[in-house]
Coordinates of C-alpha atoms in Angstrom, one line a residue:
M310 CA -0.1 0.0 0.0
K311 CA 1.1 3.6 -1.0
T312 CA 2.7 5.5 2.1
I313 CA 2.7 9.1 2.9
R314 CA 5.6 10.1 5.0
F315 CA 5.4 12.8 7.6
A316 CA 8.1 15.1 8.9
F317 CA 6.8 17.0 12.3
S318 CA 8.2 20.4 12.8
G319 CA 8.0 20.8 16.7
F320 CA 7.5 18.4 19.5
G321 CA 4.9 19.6 21.9
N322 CA 1.5 18.8 22.9
I323 CA -0.1 19.6 19.6
A324 CA 2.4 17.9 17.6
R325 CA 1.8 14.7 19.7
T326 CA -1.6 15.0 19.2
H327 CA -1.1 14.9 15.3
M328 CA 1.1 11.9 15.9
T329 CA -1.2 10.3 17.9
A330 CA -4.1 10.8 15.3
L331 CA -2.2 9.7 12.5
R332 CA -0.8 6.6 14.2
A333 CA -4.6 5.7 14.7
L334 CA -5.7 6.4 11.5
P335 CA -5.2 3.0 9.7
I336 CA -6.7 1.2 12.7
V337 CA -9.7 3.1 13.1
K338 CA -10.3 3.6 9.3
K339 CA -9.7 1.8 5.8
V340 CA -7.5 4.3 4.2
P341 CA -6.0 4.4 0.6
A342 CA -2.5 5.4 2.1
V343 CA -0.7 4.8 5.2
P344 CA 0.5 8.0 7.1
V345 CA 4.2 7.3 8.4
L346 CA 5.8 9.2 11.1
D347 CA 9.0 9.7 9.3
T348 CA 11.0 12.8 10.7
L349 CA 11.1 14.9 13.6
I350 CA 12.3 18.3 13.4
T351 CA 13.4 19.6 16.6
R352 CA 15.7 22.4 17.8
D353 CA 17.4 19.8 20.2
P354 CA 17.7 16.7 18.1
E355 CA 19.9 14.6 20.8
R356 CA 17.7 15.3 23.7
N357 CA 14.6 14.2 21.8
R358 CA 16.3 11.2 19.5
A359 CA 15.6 8.4 21.9
Q360 CA 12.0 9.2 22.4
A361 CA 12.0 10.0 18.5
E362 CA 13.5 6.4 17.8
A363 CA 11.2 4.8 20.3
I364 CA 8.1 6.6 18.5
G365 CA 9.6 4.8 15.1
F366 CA 10.7 7.9 13.5
R367 CA 13.4 7.3 10.9
R368 CA 15.1 10.6 11.2
V369 CA 15.7 13.4 13.7
V370 CA 16.8 16.9 12.1
A371 CA 17.4 20.3 13.4
S372 CA 15.6 22.3 10.8
A373 CA 12.6 22.0 8.3
E374 CA 14.8 23.0 5.6
E375 CA 17.0 19.8 6.1
A376 CA 13.4 17.8 6.2
A377 CA 12.1 19.5 3.4
H378 CA 15.1 18.6 1.1
D379 CA 14.7 14.7 2.1
D380 CA 13.5 12.8 -1.0
Q381 CA 11.6 10.3 1.3
V382 CA 9.5 13.0 3.0
D383 CA 6.2 13.9 1.4
V384 CA 4.5 16.2 4.2
I385 CA 5.7 19.2 6.5
D386 CA 3.3 19.1 9.5
I387 CA 4.1 22.4 11.2
C388 CA 3.4 22.8 15.0
T389 CA 5.9 25.3 16.1
P390 CA 5.3 28.6 17.6
N391 CA 3.5 30.9 15.4
N392 CA 6.5 33.2 14.3
R393 CA 8.2 30.1 12.9
H394 CA 5.5 29.1 10.5
D395 CA 6.7 31.3 8.0
F396 CA 10.2 29.8 7.7
D397 CA 8.6 26.4 8.1
V398 CA 6.1 26.8 5.1
R399 CA 8.7 28.3 2.9
A400 CA 11.2 25.5 3.6
A401 CA 8.2 23.2 2.5
I402 CA 7.7 25.1 -0.7
A403 CA 11.4 25.3 -1.5
G404 CA 11.3 21.3 -1.0
D405 CA 8.3 20.8 -2.8
K406 CA 6.3 19.3 0.1
A407 CA 2.7 19.1 0.9
I408 CA 1.9 21.5 4.0
Y409 CA -0.2 20.9 7.0
C410 CA 0.0 24.0 9.4
E411 CA -1.3 24.7 12.6
K412 CA -3.3 27.9 13.2
P413 CA -2.8 30.9 12.9
I414 CA -0.8 30.8 9.9
T415 CA 1.8 33.3 11.1
D416 CA 2.2 35.8 14.0
R417 CA 0.9 38.7 11.8
Y418 CA -1.7 39.1 9.4
D419 CA 0.4 40.5 6.6
S420 CA 2.8 37.8 6.8
S421 CA 0.1 35.2 6.7
S422 CA -1.4 37.1 3.7
A423 CA 1.8 37.0 1.9
L424 CA 2.7 33.2 2.7
E425 CA -1.0 32.2 1.8
Q426 CA -0.2 33.7 -1.7
A427 CA 3.1 32.0 -1.8
V428 CA 1.6 28.6 -1.1
L429 CA -1.1 29.3 -3.6
A430 CA 1.4 29.9 -6.2
S431 CA 3.4 26.8 -5.6
G432 CA 0.4 24.6 -6.2
L433 CA 1.2 22.5 -3.5
T434 CA -1.5 20.4 -1.4
S435 CA -1.8 22.6 1.8
Q436 CA -4.5 22.5 4.7
L437 CA -5.0 24.5 8.0
A438 CA -5.7 22.9 11.4
F439 CA -9.1 24.5 11.7
T440 CA -9.9 21.1 13.7
F441 CA -13.4 22.2 14.8
R442 CA -14.8 22.0 11.4
Y443 CA -14.4 18.2 12.2
H444 CA -16.3 18.2 15.6
P445 CA -19.3 15.8 15.2
A446 CA -21.5 18.6 16.5
A447 CA -20.0 21.4 14.3
M448 CA -20.6 19.4 11.4
R449 CA -24.2 18.5 12.4
I450 CA -24.9 22.2 13.0
R451 CA -23.8 23.1 9.5
E452 CA -26.1 20.5 8.2
L453 CA -29.1 21.6 10.3
V454 CA -28.3 25.5 9.1
A455 CA -28.2 24.4 5.6
Q456 CA -31.4 22.6 5.7
G457 CA -33.2 25.2 7.4
V458 CA -34.2 23.0 10.4
V459 CA -34.7 26.0 12.6
G460 CA -35.7 28.5 10.0
D461 CA -33.7 31.4 9.2
I462 CA -30.7 32.2 11.2
L463 CA -30.9 35.3 13.1
Q464 CA -28.2 35.4 15.6
C465 CA -25.4 33.3 17.1
K466 CA -23.2 33.6 20.2
I467 CA -20.1 31.7 20.8
A468 CA -18.2 31.6 24.0
Y469 CA -14.9 29.7 24.0
R470 CA -13.6 29.8 27.6
R471 CA -10.3 28.3 29.1
S472 CA -8.7 28.9 32.4
G473 CA -4.9 27.9 32.2
Y474 CA -3.7 31.4 32.4
L475 CA -5.5 32.7 35.2
N476 CA -2.9 31.7 37.7
P477 CA -0.3 34.7 37.7
E478 CA 2.6 32.5 38.8
R479 CA 2.4 30.8 35.5
P480 CA 5.6 31.9 33.5
V481 CA 6.0 33.5 30.4
S482 CA 6.2 31.1 27.4
W483 CA 6.1 31.7 23.8
R484 CA 2.0 32.0 24.0
L485 CA 2.5 34.9 26.2
D486 CA 5.1 36.6 23.9
T487 CA 3.5 38.7 21.3
S488 CA 6.8 38.6 19.3
M489 CA 6.3 34.9 19.0
S490 CA 2.6 34.3 19.0
G491 CA 1.0 37.7 17.8
G492 CA -1.8 37.8 20.3
G493 CA -3.4 35.8 23.3
A494 CA -6.9 34.5 23.6
I495 CA -8.0 36.4 20.6
S496 CA -5.5 34.9 18.4
D497 CA -5.4 31.2 19.8
L498 CA -9.3 30.9 20.4
G499 CA -10.9 33.6 18.4
V500 CA -9.5 32.2 15.1
H501 CA -11.7 29.1 15.7
A502 CA -14.8 30.9 16.6
L503 CA -14.4 33.3 13.6
D504 CA -13.8 30.1 11.4
L505 CA -17.0 28.6 12.9
F506 CA -19.3 31.7 11.8
R507 CA -18.2 31.4 8.3
Y508 CA -18.3 27.7 8.2
W509 CA -21.9 27.6 9.2
F510 CA -23.2 31.1 8.0
G511 CA -20.8 32.4 5.2
E512 CA -18.7 35.3 4.8
I513 CA -18.2 38.2 7.7
A514 CA -19.4 41.6 6.4
N515 CA -18.1 43.5 9.6
A516 CA -16.5 42.8 12.9
N517 CA -15.2 44.9 15.7
G518 CA -14.4 44.2 19.3
R519 CA -12.1 44.9 22.3
V520 CA -9.5 42.9 24.3
S521 CA -8.4 43.0 27.8
T522 CA -5.4 41.8 30.0
H523 CA -6.4 40.7 33.4
V524 CA -3.3 39.1 34.6
K525 CA -0.6 42.1 34.4
R526 CA 2.6 40.5 35.6
R527 CA 4.1 37.1 35.3
P528 CA 7.5 35.4 36.1
A529 CA 9.9 35.8 33.2
A530 CA 10.6 32.1 33.5
A531 CA 10.0 29.0 35.5
G532 CA 11.6 29.7 38.9
S533 CA 12.4 33.5 38.4
T534 CA 11.7 35.9 40.9
E535 CA 11.6 38.9 38.1
L536 CA 8.3 39.9 37.1
V537 CA 7.3 41.2 33.5
E538 CA 4.7 43.3 32.3
M539 CA 2.0 41.5 30.3
S540 CA 0.5 43.1 26.9
I541 CA -0.9 40.0 25.7
D542 CA -4.6 39.6 25.9
D543 CA -6.2 36.9 28.0
W544 CA -9.9 37.7 27.4
A545 CA -11.5 39.3 24.0
V546 CA -15.0 39.8 22.5
I547 CA -15.9 40.2 18.9
H548 CA -19.2 41.3 17.5
L549 CA -20.0 40.8 14.1
T550 CA -22.5 40.5 11.2
T551 CA -22.3 38.1 8.3
E552 CA -23.3 38.9 4.8
S553 CA -26.5 36.7 5.2
G554 CA -27.6 39.0 8.0
V555 CA -26.5 36.9 11.2
N556 CA -25.7 39.0 14.1
G557 CA -23.1 37.4 16.1
M558 CA -20.8 37.7 19.3
A559 CA -17.7 35.6 20.2
E560 CA -16.1 35.8 23.5
V561 CA -12.9 34.0 24.3
S562 CA -11.2 33.8 27.6
R563 CA -7.8 31.9 28.8
V564 CA -8.8 32.9 32.4
A565 CA -12.5 31.5 32.9
L566 CA -12.0 29.3 35.8
G567 CA -14.9 27.3 36.5
S568 CA -16.8 27.9 33.4
E569 CA -14.5 26.1 30.9
A570 CA -16.8 25.5 27.7
F571 CA -17.1 26.1 23.9
D572 CA -20.7 27.2 24.2
I573 CA -22.7 27.6 21.0
Q574 CA -26.2 29.4 21.0
I575 CA -27.8 29.9 17.6
V576 CA -31.3 31.4 17.2
G577 CA -33.4 30.7 14.2
S578 CA -36.7 32.1 13.2
Q579 CA -38.3 28.9 13.8
G580 CA -36.1 27.9 16.9
A581 CA -32.6 27.5 18.2
I582 CA -29.7 25.1 18.2
T583 CA -27.5 24.9 21.4
C584 CA -24.5 22.6 22.3
D585 CA -20.9 22.8 24.3
L586 CA -18.5 21.5 21.8
E587 CA -16.3 20.5 24.8
R588 CA -18.9 18.1 25.9
D589 CA -21.6 17.3 23.2
A590 CA -21.3 15.5 19.8
V591 CA -25.0 16.1 19.0
P592 CA -26.3 19.4 19.3
A593 CA -30.0 20.2 21.0
V594 CA -32.5 21.5 18.7
H595 CA -35.5 23.5 20.1
L596 CA -38.3 24.2 17.8
L597 CA -41.0 27.2 18.2
K598 CA -43.6 24.5 17.2
G599 CA -43.5 20.8 17.1
M600 CA -40.9 18.3 17.8
A601 CA -37.4 17.9 16.0
G602 CA -37.8 14.5 14.9
T603 CA -34.9 12.5 13.1
L604 CA -32.2 15.1 12.6
P605 CA -30.2 15.3 9.5
E606 CA -26.7 13.6 9.6
P607 CA -23.9 15.0 7.1
S608 CA -21.9 12.3 5.2
S609 CA -18.6 14.1 6.4
L610 CA -19.1 12.3 9.9
A611 CA -17.3 9.4 8.1
L612 CA -14.0 11.3 8.5
I613 CA -13.9 11.0 12.3
P614 CA -13.9 7.9 14.8
D615 CA -17.3 6.6 15.6
E616 CA -18.8 6.3 19.2
K617 CA -17.0 2.9 19.7
S618 CA -13.7 4.2 18.6
T619 CA -13.6 7.8 19.9
M620 CA -10.4 8.8 21.4
G621 CA -12.1 12.2 22.9
F622 CA -13.1 15.2 21.2
A623 CA -9.3 16.6 21.4
V624 CA -8.0 13.9 19.4
D625 CA -11.1 13.2 17.2
T626 CA -11.3 16.3 15.7
H627 CA -7.4 16.5 14.5
F628 CA -8.0 12.7 13.5
G629 CA -10.9 14.0 11.0
A630 CA -8.8 16.8 9.6
L631 CA -5.8 14.8 9.3
H632 CA -7.8 11.9 7.7
H633 CA -9.1 14.3 5.3
F634 CA -5.8 15.8 4.4
V635 CA -4.4 12.3 3.9
L636 CA -7.6 11.5 1.6
R637 CA -6.9 14.5 -0.5
L638 CA -3.1 13.7 -0.9
T639 CA -4.7 10.3 -2.7
G640 CA -6.9 12.3 -4.9
D641 CA -9.9 11.6 -3.1
N642 CA -11.9 15.0 -3.2
R643 CA -14.9 14.2 -1.4
W644 CA -16.2 17.0 1.3
A645 CA -14.0 19.6 -0.5
D646 CA -16.3 22.3 0.8
I647 CA -15.2 21.9 4.3
V648 CA -11.6 21.9 3.8
P649 CA -9.9 24.4 5.6
T650 CA -7.7 26.3 3.7
L651 CA -4.9 28.8 4.4
K652 CA -7.1 31.5 2.8
D653 CA -9.8 30.9 5.4
G654 CA -6.8 31.4 8.0
V655 CA -6.1 34.7 6.4
I656 CA -9.7 35.9 6.6
A657 CA -10.1 35.2 10.2
E658 CA -6.8 36.9 11.1
Y659 CA -7.7 39.9 9.1
W660 CA -10.8 40.5 11.7
I661 CA -8.4 39.7 14.3
D662 CA -6.0 42.1 13.0
R663 CA -8.8 44.6 12.8
V664 CA -9.9 44.3 16.3
L665 CA -6.5 44.4 17.9
A666 CA -5.8 47.6 16.0
Q667 CA -8.9 49.2 17.5
A668 CA -7.6 48.1 20.8
E669 CA -4.4 50.0 20.1
E670 CA -6.0 52.9 18.9
G671 CA -7.9 52.9 22.5
R672 CA -4.7 52.9 24.2
V673 CA -3.3 56.0 22.3

């Protein structure tokens, strides 16, 4: 059987999630090609070599450029800090490798836009990790909206709340450094919320919002007594209107202790759809009149594990996205309308850049 050899740039939690999903893919699904964990790209090859070899990697290298010029590598899977994405993607282009990239595309809208154009000009197969498109509830919501089950959509509220950065003793990391991440909660979580608005309701016509930094100081490093000022947001709200007339709001937080959730509230002219993407595989449908009955099931659910083989939403969504990517690499173009492209990332980052610019103007 044909193999597709992946080189992974990065060895953090997200990279390991990608590896887990790909390793499980031929166990859970019949696939036309087997993904192979071929090369690990890490800044410290010697420190990570033993674990990489235990996983089964053929090579451990120090740069994406080195992996991209290896004839045995087919894909560069990019899981590095946001400010490294530009270098890694351009290395993949130079090596004529397919590109799977974590979101956001880069740490700045202008560089993301330029990079998307470079990938488009290359003609290489690429995909952005907007993995919530592959959440079973998100796919079901898309089908419910498309079939008008709750009538014309009037409004939608998304609240994506995490809590990991509430503790002021948590030291500075790349996610808390604007020079590496490009933004805080709004970039880390907000891109997912904005993409879901577009995934369900179409293009965004207008958006504005504000951001806030609640934890003002943090240790400069683990064990350090030096405190540094935080400029990165840990909470944001975005108000928007889609071209189809849906009014929306997205709240994102990384300091919401006790209320962690990914709440979805959609109101239509004939009912409502609610769910928590942290907990629900099937959204609840509330109709103004009558009972919902049998709800439509999208065929794209075939991309993810079923209820007997689920690994939890955190892995299943990455599984679905990477499964789709592998199918596309073999020429299977089913479900082309849900593929998250780098252009989708650029659009989400445009609106985030606009909100951050508004916040900066407010400080002047």
